[in-house]
Backbone as ProteinMPNN parsed JSONL, in Angstrom:
{"seq_chain_A": "MDSVYREVNKLNVAVRLCGIEEKFIINNIYPLYLHDLSEVWEHKTNRYGVFEQDDTRTLNEQNRVFDIWWEHPGVLFPYLITVDDIPAGLAFVATKPFTPCPHYIDYYMNEFFLLRYYRGKGVGEEAVRQIIEMMPGQWEVQTNPTERNARAARFWRRTLTTCTNGKYSEELGHNPDVGEMLVFRFSTSSVIAHLTFEA", "coords_chain_A": {"N_chain_A": [[-17.412, -4.144, 3.001], [-15.455, -5.632, 3.176], [-14.467, -7.452, 0.99], [-13.256, -7.982, -2.445], [-13.967, -9.36, -5.945], [-11.981, -9.085, -9.355], [-10.993, -9.934, -12.038], [-8.47, -10.051, -14.218], [-6.75, -9.507, -16.895], [-6.644, -12.513, -17.211], [-5.978, -13.435, -14.872], [-6.764, -13.991, -11.605], [-7.742, -11.287, -9.696], [-8.329, -10.052, -6.448], [-9.005, -8.757, -3.521], [-8.945, -8.316, 0.18], [-9.887, -7.51, 3.504], [-7.682, -8.505, 5.764], [-7.83, -10.854, 8.453], [-7.143, -11.23, 12.025], [-6.253, -13.898, 11.536], [-5.24, -14.701, 9.72], [-3.451, -12.9, 9.576], [-0.576, -14.131, 9.977], [0.173, -14.31, 7.103], [0.39, -11.78, 6.022], [2.79, -11.416, 7.996], [4.615, -13.027, 6.388], [5.115, -12.213, 4.208], [5.854, -9.49, 4.013], [8.398, -8.841, 5.186], [9.567, -8.966, 2.947], [8.978, -6.865, 1.729], [10.372, -4.833, 2.985], [12.601, -5.632, 2.209], [12.465, -4.657, -0.706], [12.209, -1.956, -0.024], [14.342, -1.482, 0.923], [16.188, -0.359, -0.513], [15.202, 1.771, -2.532], [15.1, 3.616, 0.27], [17.73, 3.279, 0.705], [18.264, 2.169, 2.856], [19.781, -0.199, 5.452], [20.126, -3.623, 7.35], [19.545, -4.034, 10.46], [22.24, -5.468, 13.041], [21.303, -8.01, 13.105], [20.579, -8.884, 10.945], [18.029, -7.794, 10.505], [15.27, -5.634, 8.996], [15.314, -3.265, 10.568], [15.724, -0.338, 12.749], [16.45, -0.823, 15.247], [17.168, -3.06, 18.048], [15.853, -5.047, 17.247], [15.761, -8.474, 16.917], [14.723, -10.788, 15.664], [12.548, -11.774, 12.928], [10.006, -12.427, 14.108], [9.875, -10.891, 16.382], [9.864, -8.978, 14.894], [7.137, -8.35, 13.787], [5.447, -8.027, 15.413], [5.827, -5.417, 15.655], [3.581, -3.967, 14.215], [1.39, -5.277, 14.998], [-0.082, -3.284, 15.603], [-2.215, -2.675, 13.784], [-4.326, -4.709, 13.803], [-5.481, -3.826, 15.681], [-7.037, -1.954, 15.959], [-9.886, -1.849, 14.456], [-12.082, -0.818, 11.994], [-10.74, 1.575, 11.349], [-7.851, 1.633, 11.258], [-6.756, -0.575, 7.987], [-5.639, -3.438, 7.315], [-5.11, -4.838, 4.174], [-5.217, -7.539, 2.145], [-3.685, -8.562, -0.752], [-4.541, -10.916, -3.513], [-4.114, -13.449, -5.818], [-5.078, -15.325, -8.064], [-6.287, -16.913, -5.548], [-3.777, -16.512, -4.417], [-1.524, -15.12, -2.665], [-0.42, -12.023, -2.968], [0.452, -9.639, -2.741], [0.034, -6.632, -0.587], [-1.703, -4.462, 1.591], [-1.882, -1.577, 3.262], [-4.135, 0.861, 4.647], [-4.877, 3.464, 6.328], [-7.035, 5.891, 8.612], [-7.698, 8.747, 10.359], [-6.291, 8.821, 13.946], [-3.754, 8.591, 12.318], [-2.818, 9.329, 10.567], [-0.49, 11.069, 8.438], [-1.608, 13.353, 7.086], [-3.263, 16.143, 5.391], [-6.292, 17.284, 7.133], [-8.646, 17.173, 6.037], [-8.157, 14.833, 4.616], [-9.76, 11.653, 3.97], [-8.69, 8.784, 3.527], [-5.604, 7.079, 3.773], [-2.808, 6.06, 1.999], [-1.043, 3.61, 3.539], [1.309, 1.965, 3.606], [2.016, 0.055, 0.008], [2.301, -2.554, -1.689], [3.786, -5.237, -3.819], [4.738, -8.871, -4.767], [6.604, -9.352, -6.868], [6.946, -10.523, -9.367], [4.013, -10.247, -9.636], [3.9, -7.611, -11.018], [3.335, -5.097, -13.575], [1.521, -6.533, -14.65], [-1.158, -5.692, -14.542], [-1.825, -6.226, -12.472], [-1.36, -4.527, -9.93], [-2.543, -2.261, -10.563], [-5.746, -3.045, -10.595], [-5.656, -3.684, -7.68], [-5.458, -1.421, -6.53], [-7.862, 0.317, -7.909], [-9.783, -1.785, -6.746], [-9.518, -1.105, -3.848], [-9.885, 1.478, -3.539], [-12.262, 2.021, -4.563], [-13.824, 0.222, -2.033], [-13.791, 2.263, -0.195], [-14.92, 5.023, -0.577], [-14.132, 8.65, -0.565], [-11.787, 11.691, 0.736], [-8.526, 11.127, -0.658], [-4.722, 10.035, 0.287], [-2.104, 9.565, -1.651], [1.558, 8.588, -0.701], [4.736, 8.426, -1.652], [8.714, 8.224, -1.822], [10.824, 10.543, -3.462], [12.502, 10.354, -5.215], [15.026, 9.649, -7.804], [15.563, 6.623, -7.906], [13.294, 5.906, -6.801], [11.566, 5.762, -9.54], [10.051, 4.143, -10.782], [8.083, 3.066, -8.882], [6.647, 5.75, -8.856], [5.948, 5.954, -11.38], [4.498, 4.285, -11.956], [2.152, 5.131, -9.534], [1.178, 7.811, -10.968], [0.614, 6.457, -13.971], [-2.003, 4.169, -13.137], [-3.658, 5.872, -11.155], [-3.921, 8.103, -13.134], [-5.972, 7.091, -14.575], [-7.621, 4.752, -12.997], [-8.821, 7.735, -11.982], [-9.275, 8.875, -13.897], [-7.676, 10.974, -14.921], [-7.645, 12.946, -12.589], [-6.214, 13.677, -10.468], [-4.62, 14.976, -7.804], [-0.502, 16.237, -8.079], [2.787, 16.805, -5.628], [5.147, 17.877, -4.385], [5.895, 17.639, -1.04], [5.879, 17.095, 2.829], [7.279, 14.709, 4.701], [6.463, 14.036, 8.389], [7.97, 11.837, 9.565], [9.582, 10.664, 7.912], [10.851, 12.664, 5.638], [10.983, 14.235, 2.831], [8.25, 13.97, 0.623], [6.681, 12.778, -2.33], [3.719, 13.358, -2.83], [0.041, 12.185, -3.288], [-2.92, 13.043, -4.534], [-6.944, 12.238, -4.874], [-9.654, 12.555, -5.145], [-12.635, 10.034, -4.883], [-15.124, 10.219, -5.481], [-14.565, 11.685, -8.012], [-13.426, 8.703, -9.148], [-15.482, 7.004, -9.328], [-17.033, 8.37, -11.049], [-15.864, 8.206, -13.315], [-15.692, 5.411, -13.625], [-18.344, 4.781, -13.505], [-19.063, 5.609, -15.769], [-17.578, 4.621, -18.012], [-18.897, 2.14, -17.687]], "CA_chain_A": [[-15.695, -3.805, 2.776], [-14.319, -6.539, 3.13], [-13.123, -8.393, 0.466], [-13.562, -6.829, -3.654], [-12.861, -9.732, -7.044], [-12.424, -8.651, -10.787], [-10.381, -10.95, -12.987], [-7.636, -9.143, -15.195], [-6.024, -10.252, -17.852], [-7.05, -13.737, -17.204], [-6.191, -13.633, -13.081], [-8.511, -13.187, -10.56], [-7.057, -10.825, -8.166], [-8.977, -10.356, -5.176], [-8.232, -7.854, -2.048], [-9.775, -8.024, 0.877], [-9.463, -7.355, 4.437], [-6.994, -9.743, 6.599], [-8.325, -10.844, 9.328], [-6.233, -11.504, 12.618], [-6.288, -15.233, 11.641], [-5.128, -14.744, 8.04], [-1.734, -12.427, 9.778], [0.859, -14.748, 9.414], [0.732, -14.591, 5.708], [0.96, -10.327, 5.783], [4.216, -11.441, 8.115], [5.573, -13.329, 5.238], [5.167, -11.252, 2.939], [6.727, -8.005, 5.068], [10.396, -9.228, 4.602], [10.006, -8.952, 1.086], [8.788, -5.368, 1.139], [10.977, -4.335, 3.769], [13.706, -5.33, 1.451], [12.511, -3.628, -1.457], [11.857, -0.379, 0.07], [15.579, -0.693, 1.114], [17.194, -0.11, -2.104], [14.947, 3.183, -1.869], [15.436, 4.255, 0.708], [19.312, 2.776, 0.955], [18.5, 0.806, 4.976], [20.507, -1.421, 5.863], [19.944, -4.119, 8.231], [20.009, -3.867, 11.619], [23.384, -6.456, 13.221], [21.064, -8.911, 13.616], [19.497, -8.753, 9.463], [16.23, -7.157, 10.136], [15.839, -4.165, 8.619], [14.613, -2.144, 11.782], [16.733, 0.491, 13.406], [16.668, -0.584, 16.583], [18.054, -3.763, 18.151], [14.954, -5.997, 17.253], [16.663, -9.921, 16.816], [13.655, -11.877, 14.934], [11.267, -11.698, 12.53], [8.79, -12.956, 14.639], [9.845, -9.825, 17.506], [9.243, -7.848, 14.229], [5.635, -8.282, 13.223], [5.139, -7.568, 16.49], [5.681, -4.19, 15.882], [2.649, -4.233, 13.341], [0.556, -5.908, 15.496], [-1.228, -2.608, 15.762], [-2.671, -2.353, 12.412], [-5.393, -5.363, 13.702], [-5.872, -3.664, 17.119], [-8.253, -1.051, 15.638], [-10.862, -1.537, 13.065], [-12.559, 0.5, 11.385], [-9.617, 2.669, 11.693], [-6.715, 1.241, 10.328], [-7.322, -1.265, 7.542], [-4.738, -4.456, 6.474], [-5.457, -5.583, 2.466], [-4.484, -8.584, 1.475], [-3.811, -8.752, -2.339], [-4.766, -12.576, -3.692], [-4.42, -13.484, -7.86], [-6.159, -16.864, -8.05], [-6.215, -17.034, -4.356], [-2.225, -17.077, -3.95], [-0.906, -14.069, -1.981], [0.418, -11.048, -4.405], [1.293, -8.445, -2.315], [-0.189, -6.263, 0.798], [-2.074, -2.866, 0.913], [-2.479, -0.932, 4.609], [-5.004, 2.14, 4.359], [-4.975, 4.536, 7.627], [-7.502, 7.017, 8.936], [-6.91, 9.058, 10.993], [-5.566, 9.811, 13.81], [-2.507, 7.402, 12.309], [-1.998, 9.738, 9.207], [0.475, 12.608, 8.669], [-2.194, 14.135, 6.313], [-4.633, 16.99, 6.399], [-7.821, 17.448, 8.282], [-9.554, 16.943, 5.029], [-8.043, 13.706, 3.738], [-10.353, 10.192, 4.624], [-7.852, 7.476, 3.522], [-4.068, 7.276, 3.097], [-2.52, 4.721, 1.509], [-0.253, 3.903, 4.398], [1.76, 0.762, 2.416], [1.064, -0.856, -0.777], [3.527, -3.927, -2.092], [3.024, -6.22, -4.616], [5.512, -9.342, -4.934], [8.21, -8.842, -8.344], [6.051, -11.683, -10.023], [3.153, -9.731, -9.976], [4.046, -6.233, -11.466], [3.712, -4.918, -15.058], [0.101, -7.508, -15.583], [-2.079, -4.556, -14.145], [-2.544, -6.451, -10.806], [-1.14, -3.318, -8.846], [-3.683, -1.172, -11.008], [-6.552, -3.406, -10.042], [-5.809, -3.507, -6.119], [-5.772, -0.112, -6.041], [-9.018, 0.217, -8.033], [-11.262, -2.091, -5.753], [-9.776, -0.31, -2.429], [-10.831, 3.013, -3.215], [-14.157, 2.107, -4.615], [-14.631, -0.03, -1.421], [-13.867, 3.223, 0.654], [-15.519, 6.323, -0.801], [-13.864, 10.054, -0.163], [-10.365, 11.742, -0.575], [-7.493, 10.119, -0.491], [-3.975, 10.448, -0.101], [-1.016, 8.2, -1.535], [3.143, 9.115, -0.73], [6.271, 7.623, -2.135], [9.988, 8.749, -2.468], [10.738, 11.901, -4.699], [14.088, 9.813, -5.637], [15.05, 9.122, -9.025], [15.535, 5.495, -7.944], [11.575, 5.332, -7.213], [10.832, 6.397, -10.127], [9.011, 2.807, -11.084], [7.108, 3.826, -8.185], [6.478, 7.041, -9.687], [5.096, 6.368, -12.752], [3.097, 3.144, -11.041], [1.136, 5.766, -8.896], [0.833, 8.506, -12.032], [-0.527, 5.462, -14.564], [-2.334, 3.906, -12.101], [-4.434, 7.297, -10.593], [-4.76, 8.686, -14.462], [-6.329, 5.278, -15.445], [-8.796, 4.969, -11.767], [-9.674, 8.821, -11.961], [-9.682, 9.894, -15.575], [-6.128, 12.166, -14.851], [-8.895, 13.702, -12.365], [-5.782, 13.595, -9.313], [-2.877, 16.288, -7.882], [0.972, 15.522, -7.353], [3.007, 18.216, -5.813], [6.098, 17.443, -3.107], [5.285, 17.645, 0.297], [6.619, 16.463, 3.513], [5.983, 13.555, 5.911], [7.544, 14.264, 9.745], [8.696, 11.1, 10.117], [10.739, 10.641, 6.916], [11.211, 13.811, 5.232], [10.762, 15.178, 1.545], [7.816, 12.582, -0.189], [5.758, 13.332, -3.663], [2.096, 13.414, -2.816], [-1.019, 12.633, -4.658], [-3.98, 13.733, -3.572], [-7.772, 12.614, -5.165], [-11.152, 11.986, -4.574], [-13.284, 8.893, -5.338], [-15.966, 10.738, -6.601], [-14.157, 11.292, -9.757], [-13.393, 7.314, -9.938], [-17.291, 6.545, -9.38], [-17.895, 9.083, -12.227], [-15.016, 7.257, -14.686], [-16.105, 3.669, -13.702], [-20.108, 4.691, -14.319], [-18.942, 6.272, -17.203], [-16.919, 3.12, -18.78], [-19.89, 1.077, -17.558]], "C_chain_A": [[-15.339, -4.095, 2.715], [-13.597, -7.563, 2.398], [-14.389, -7.812, -1.581], [-13.036, -8.797, -5.012], [-13.102, -9.161, -8.112], [-11.079, -10.068, -11.91], [-9.699, -9.824, -13.547], [-6.566, -9.829, -15.669], [-5.818, -12.016, -17.371], [-6.778, -13.77, -15.955], [-6.72, -13.112, -12.908], [-7.657, -12.964, -9.6], [-7.862, -10.026, -7.451], [-8.138, -9.432, -3.702], [-9.695, -7.655, -1.167], [-9.227, -8.2, 2.627], [-8.554, -8.733, 5.274], [-7.119, -9.575, 8.134], [-7.105, -11.383, 10.392], [-5.341, -13.623, 12.364], [-5.532, -15.6, 10.433], [-3.42, -13.492, 8.762], [-0.703, -13.194, 9.084], [1.112, -14.997, 8.071], [0.887, -12.849, 4.921], [2.766, -10.323, 6.204], [5.076, -12.306, 7.494], [6.08, -13.047, 4.153], [5.968, -9.78, 3.592], [8.075, -7.204, 4.593], [10.309, -8.344, 3.566], [9.778, -7.448, 0.598], [9.744, -4.357, 1.46], [12.981, -4.133, 2.66], [13.892, -4.625, 0.257], [12.385, -2.742, -0.874], [13.63, -0.099, 0.42], [16.335, -0.188, 0.305], [16.859, 1.395, -2.385], [15.002, 3.694, -1.59], [17.031, 3.888, 1.252], [18.97, 2.628, 2.881], [19.015, -0.083, 4.711], [20.262, -2.242, 6.862], [20.538, -3.747, 9.231], [21.563, -5.209, 12.345], [22.892, -7.35, 13.499], [20.114, -8.932, 12.187], [18.874, -9.132, 9.423], [16.366, -5.998, 9.462], [14.652, -3.558, 9.442], [15.868, -1.854, 12.497], [17.303, 0.497, 14.299], [17.515, -2.303, 16.669], [17.113, -5.21, 17.848], [15.775, -6.998, 16.336], [16.188, -10.757, 15.407], [12.62, -11.325, 13.91], [9.884, -11.453, 12.95], [8.896, -11.255, 15.553], [9.212, -8.291, 15.833], [7.623, -7.567, 13.564], [5.422, -7.856, 14.381], [4.953, -5.929, 16.971], [4.752, -3.44, 15.01], [1.045, -4.422, 13.49], [-1.03, -4.293, 15.613], [-2.245, -2.03, 14.56], [-4.48, -3.466, 12.141], [-5.858, -5.105, 15.113], [-6.882, -2.37, 16.982], [-8.757, -1.014, 14.221], [-11.686, -1.276, 13.177], [-11.977, 1.638, 11.197], [-8.384, 2.182, 10.867], [-7.285, -0.421, 9.677], [-6.186, -2.083, 6.784], [-5.282, -5.447, 5.565], [-4.691, -6.313, 2.162], [-4.852, -8.795, 0.049], [-3.983, -10.178, -2.844], [-4.461, -12.218, -5.514], [-4.447, -15.274, -7.603], [-5.235, -17.486, -6.766], [-4.612, -17.434, -3.509], [-2.19, -15.438, -3.703], [0.102, -12.836, -2.576], [0.887, -9.769, -3.636], [-0.195, -7.559, -0.507], [-1.075, -4.346, 0.117], [-2.683, -2.428, 2.881], [-2.855, 0.438, 4.089], [-5.031, 2.58, 5.847], [-5.889, 5.484, 7.675], [-7.261, 7.762, 10.29], [-7.317, 8.529, 12.625], [-4.057, 9.052, 13.303], [-2.618, 7.71, 10.896], [-1.154, 11.022, 9.065], [-0.293, 13.466, 7.61], [-3.221, 15.313, 6.774], [-5.411, 16.464, 6.491], [-8.825, 16.681, 7.385], [-9.961, 15.462, 4.089], [-8.899, 12.46, 5.037], [-8.956, 9.27, 4.768], [-6.642, 8.001, 3.853], [-3.429, 6.207, 2.938], [-1.107, 4.524, 2.544], [1.607, 3.256, 3.688], [1.272, 0.306, 1.486], [2.496, -1.628, -1.518], [3.207, -5.034, -2.842], [4.476, -7.063, -5.145], [6.521, -9.385, -6.71], [7.244, -9.316, -9.607], [4.962, -10.985, -10.673], [3.151, -8.874, -10.724], [4.365, -6.699, -12.88], [2.445, -5.783, -15.456], [-1.108, -7.005, -14.58], [-2.704, -5.016, -12.791], [-2.4, -5.301, -9.355], [-2.302, -2.039, -9.103], [-5.166, -1.853, -10.347], [-7.036, -3.698, -8.779], [-6.533, -2.26, -6.06], [-6.926, 0.309, -6.59], [-9.607, -0.103, -7.541], [-10.727, -1.286, -4.325], [-10.554, 0.498, -2.37], [-12.106, 2.774, -3.7], [-14.426, 1.253, -3.668], [-14.577, 1.158, -0.39], [-13.78, 4.554, 0.018], [-14.843, 7.516, -0.084], [-12.584, 10.535, -0.199], [-9.412, 11.232, 0.259], [-5.909, 11.164, -0.675], [-3.064, 9.344, -0.388], [0.556, 9.282, -1.285], [3.494, 8.465, -0.977], [7.058, 8.376, -2.502], [9.739, 9.605, -3.657], [11.939, 11.497, -6.031], [13.692, 8.962, -6.841], [15.247, 7.455, -8.565], [14.28, 5.17, -7.297], [11.24, 5.578, -8.342], [9.932, 5.77, -10.914], [7.698, 2.983, -10.418], [5.937, 5.016, -8.7], [5.384, 6.616, -10.741], [4.172, 5.376, -12.253], [2.203, 3.908, -10.502], [0.552, 6.791, -10.433], [0.283, 7.387, -13.293], [-1.464, 4.937, -13.871], [-3.675, 5.05, -11.719], [-5.263, 7.476, -12.007], [-5.869, 7.808, -14.456], [-7.9, 5.501, -14.077], [-8.933, 6.418, -11.512], [-9.546, 9.823, -13.217], [-9.136, 10.945, -15.613], [-7.513, 12.854, -13.443], [-7.79, 13.387, -10.392], [-4.412, 14.51, -9.344], [-2.009, 16.098, -7.753], [1.475, 16.89, -6.793], [3.983, 16.871, -4.451], [5.654, 17.817, -1.749], [6.553, 16.837, 1.045], [5.985, 15.571, 4.505], [7.119, 13.577, 7.064], [8.198, 13.034, 9.985], [9.937, 10.229, 8.978], [11.04, 11.595, 5.911], [9.821, 14.171, 3.768], [9.793, 13.848, 1.02], [6.641, 13.725, -1.244], [4.365, 12.615, -2.937], [1.157, 13.172, -3.81], [-2.189, 12.718, -3.865], [-5.583, 13.121, -4.35], [-8.868, 11.87, -4.28], [-11.775, 10.505, -5.48], [-14.443, 9.005, -5.966], [-15.487, 10.83, -7.66], [-14.143, 10.065, -10.554], [-14.636, 6.709, -9.839], [-17.423, 6.785, -10.387], [-17.39, 8.283, -13.473], [-15.68, 6.16, -14.349], [-17.594, 3.404, -14.029], [-19.819, 4.776, -15.472], [-18.01, 5.49, -18.149], [-17.81, 2.055, -18.72], [-20.372, 0.966, -18.879]], "O_chain_A": [[-14.31, -3.662, 2.197], [-12.648, -8.271, 2.733], [-15.564, -7.495, -1.767], [-11.923, -9.303, -4.869], [-14.209, -8.639, -8.243], [-10.926, -11.282, -11.778], [-10.186, -8.699, -13.436], [-5.721, -10.518, -15.098], [-4.698, -12.516, -17.263], [-7.711, -14.445, -15.52], [-7.247, -12.115, -13.403], [-7.018, -13.733, -8.883], [-8.135, -9.014, -8.098], [-7.035, -9.56, -3.169], [-10.813, -7.213, -1.432], [-8.286, -8.937, 2.921], [-9.003, -9.878, 5.23], [-6.739, -8.654, 8.857], [-6.131, -11.925, 9.869], [-4.377, -14.216, 12.847], [-5.234, -16.772, 10.202], [-2.383, -13.55, 8.102], [-0.148, -12.997, 8.002], [2.039, -15.726, 7.72], [1.294, -12.615, 3.783], [3.693, -9.807, 5.58], [6.225, -12.429, 7.919], [7.012, -13.393, 3.426], [6.936, -9.417, 2.924], [8.537, -6.159, 4.133], [10.85, -7.254, 3.378], [10.168, -6.923, -0.445], [10.035, -3.374, 0.779], [13.872, -3.299, 2.504], [14.946, -4.063, -0.043], [12.567, -2.037, -1.867], [14.187, 0.99, 0.288], [17.26, 0.532, 0.681], [17.753, 2.234, -2.49], [15.048, 4.75, -2.22], [17.366, 4.365, 2.336], [19.611, 3.081, 3.829], [18.767, -0.812, 3.751], [20.056, -1.478, 7.805], [21.666, -3.256, 9.266], [21.617, -6.049, 11.446], [23.584, -8.047, 14.241], [18.897, -8.997, 12.357], [18.532, -10.184, 8.883], [17.436, -5.401, 9.338], [13.472, -3.406, 9.127], [16.774, -2.629, 12.802], [18.266, 1.203, 14.597], [18.229, -2.75, 15.771], [17.56, -6.314, 18.16], [16.345, -6.647, 15.303], [16.867, -11.193, 14.477], [11.901, -10.382, 14.239], [8.986, -10.731, 12.516], [7.977, -10.466, 15.335], [8.539, -7.26, 15.843], [7.238, -6.569, 12.954], [4.987, -6.721, 14.187], [4.392, -5.377, 17.917], [4.984, -2.233, 14.94], [0.052, -4.105, 12.836], [-2.259, -4.324, 15.664], [-2.906, -0.994, 14.634], [-5.336, -3.379, 11.261], [-6.517, -5.946, 15.725], [-7.429, -1.901, 17.98], [-8.325, -0.448, 13.217], [-12.33, -1.331, 14.224], [-12.597, 2.66, 10.901], [-8.206, 2.58, 9.716], [-7.919, -1.25, 10.329], [-5.74, -1.603, 5.742], [-5.771, -6.535, 5.871], [-3.529, -6.018, 1.883], [-5.972, -9.113, -0.351], [-3.108, -10.794, -2.236], [-4.558, -11.182, -6.171], [-3.751, -16.065, -6.965], [-4.181, -18.122, -6.744], [-4.339, -18.174, -2.564], [-2.753, -14.639, -4.452], [1.329, -12.918, -2.536], [1.723, -9.001, -4.112], [-0.972, -8.151, 0.242], [-1.074, -3.607, -0.867], [-3.629, -2.926, 3.491], [-2.161, 1.087, 3.306], [-5.3, 1.633, 6.586], [-5.769, 6.225, 6.699], [-6.616, 7.24, 11.199], [-8.382, 7.933, 12.785], [-3.206, 9.035, 14.193], [-2.565, 6.833, 10.034], [-1.395, 11.971, 9.81], [0.384, 14.395, 7.169], [-3.782, 15.494, 7.855], [-5.571, 15.304, 6.112], [-9.616, 15.82, 7.77], [-10.918, 15.052, 3.433], [-8.786, 12.365, 6.259], [-8.317, 9.086, 5.804], [-6.505, 9.178, 4.186], [-3.492, 5.339, 3.809], [-0.148, 5.265, 2.331], [2.633, 3.887, 3.435], [0.092, -0.022, 1.611], [3.554, -1.046, -1.761], [2.311, -5.784, -2.455], [5.32, -6.424, -5.774], [6.672, -10.6, -6.576], [6.902, -8.622, -10.564], [4.81, -10.98, -11.895], [2.242, -9.071, -11.53], [4.983, -7.645, -13.369], [2.239, -5.798, -16.67], [-1.849, -7.772, -13.965], [-3.645, -4.524, -12.169], [-3.004, -5.248, -8.283], [-2.766, -1.219, -8.311], [-5.737, -1.114, -9.545], [-8.214, -3.922, -8.499], [-7.69, -2.016, -5.718], [-7.477, 0.952, -5.696], [-10.515, 0.696, -7.311], [-11.65, -0.813, -3.662], [-11.559, 0.604, -1.667], [-13.054, 3.375, -3.196], [-15.596, 0.95, -3.899], [-15.48, 1.04, 0.439], [-12.725, 5.188, 0.034], [-14.958, 7.445, 1.139], [-11.911, 10.011, -1.086], [-9.423, 10.972, 1.462], [-5.733, 12.24, -1.247], [-3.053, 8.327, 0.306], [0.617, 10.464, -1.625], [2.903, 7.408, -0.751], [6.755, 9.238, -3.326], [8.871, 9.522, -4.527], [12.174, 11.978, -7.139], [12.801, 8.137, -7.044], [14.733, 6.922, -9.548], [14.12, 3.954, -7.201], [10.019, 5.701, -8.25], [9.132, 6.369, -11.633], [6.59, 3.045, -10.95], [4.714, 4.973, -8.825], [4.204, 6.961, -10.798], [2.993, 5.714, -12.143], [1.087, 3.547, -10.874], [-0.512, 6.43, -10.936], [-0.876, 7.711, -13.548], [-2.339, 5.753, -14.162], [-4.75, 4.752, -12.238], [-6.452, 7.249, -12.233], [-6.9, 8.421, -14.181], [-8.895, 6.203, -14.254], [-9.326, 6.458, -10.346], [-9.675, 11.036, -13.383], [-9.661, 11.924, -16.143], [-8.478, 13.275, -14.081], [-8.375, 13.025, -9.372], [-3.569, 14.739, -10.212], [-2.092, 15.306, -6.815], [0.966, 17.949, -7.161], [3.712, 15.777, -3.954], [4.688, 18.579, -1.789], [7.554, 16.281, 0.591], [4.853, 15.535, 4.987], [8.3, 13.274, 6.891], [9.163, 13.157, 10.739], [10.841, 9.445, 9.267], [11.745, 11.034, 5.073], [8.596, 14.281, 3.71], [10.348, 12.751, 0.955], [6.097, 14.811, -1.044], [4.228, 11.432, -2.626], [1.208, 13.67, -4.934], [-2.295, 12.462, -2.665], [-5.757, 14.224, -4.869], [-8.941, 11.094, -3.327], [-11.325, 10.104, -6.554], [-14.86, 8.215, -6.812], [-15.905, 10.038, -8.504], [-14.47, 9.905, -11.73], [-14.716, 5.655, -10.47], [-17.871, 5.906, -11.122], [-18.087, 7.822, -14.377], [-16.571, 5.996, -15.184], [-18.079, 2.401, -14.554], [-20.314, 4.006, -16.295], [-17.793, 6.059, -19.219], [-17.692, 1.099, -19.487], [-21.246, 0.143, -19.15]]}, "name": "protein", "num_of_chains": 1, "seq": "MDSVYREVNKLNVAVRLCGIEEKFIINNIYPLYLHDLSEVWEHKTNRYGVFEQDDTRTLNEQNRVFDIWWEHPGVLFPYLITVDDIPAGLAFVATKPFTPCPHYIDYYMNEFFLLRYYRGKGVGEEAVRQIIEMMPGQWEVQTNPTERNARAARFWRRTLTTCTNGKYSEELGHNPDVGEMLVFRFSTSSVIAHLTFEA"}
């Protein structure tokens, strides 16, 4: 479950668990992710220019906030997405007890982000496909339901339609941390059947 590689449109897309020795790469990408999210959630920086609500003063301090992703192996999964061996994005997958999901959900896509250069090229869809192939079970994905986030909603609908042959559910739900969310659920059993059929 550590790494998968596949070529997409002449781009070599790979997804691998990011070890603690490579955490600095995630640290470099994460502020860009928060900057993108600020437009969706209408968040401002704090008085030090950091996208945190508390008095976090530096990005180095902020990086320690998500050290937890490397403290629970086999429960929390910090993935690095690369294209041609260059960092292209990240995906954080959580399992119980670190999810806001119903008890029957095995995996929760806590964070998913692609750098803008790689969007619209099939990289995101391929990264999602690789991750859910590596982690069979019941999945949940949540995203902001507002028009400000329409691009992400379209991405998840298109990607899940392709990866699950349309066998996913979509509804409005509530996340206790952020409020109303657009919730997608699916099982990788339908994904595996679809991928086998295509092969």
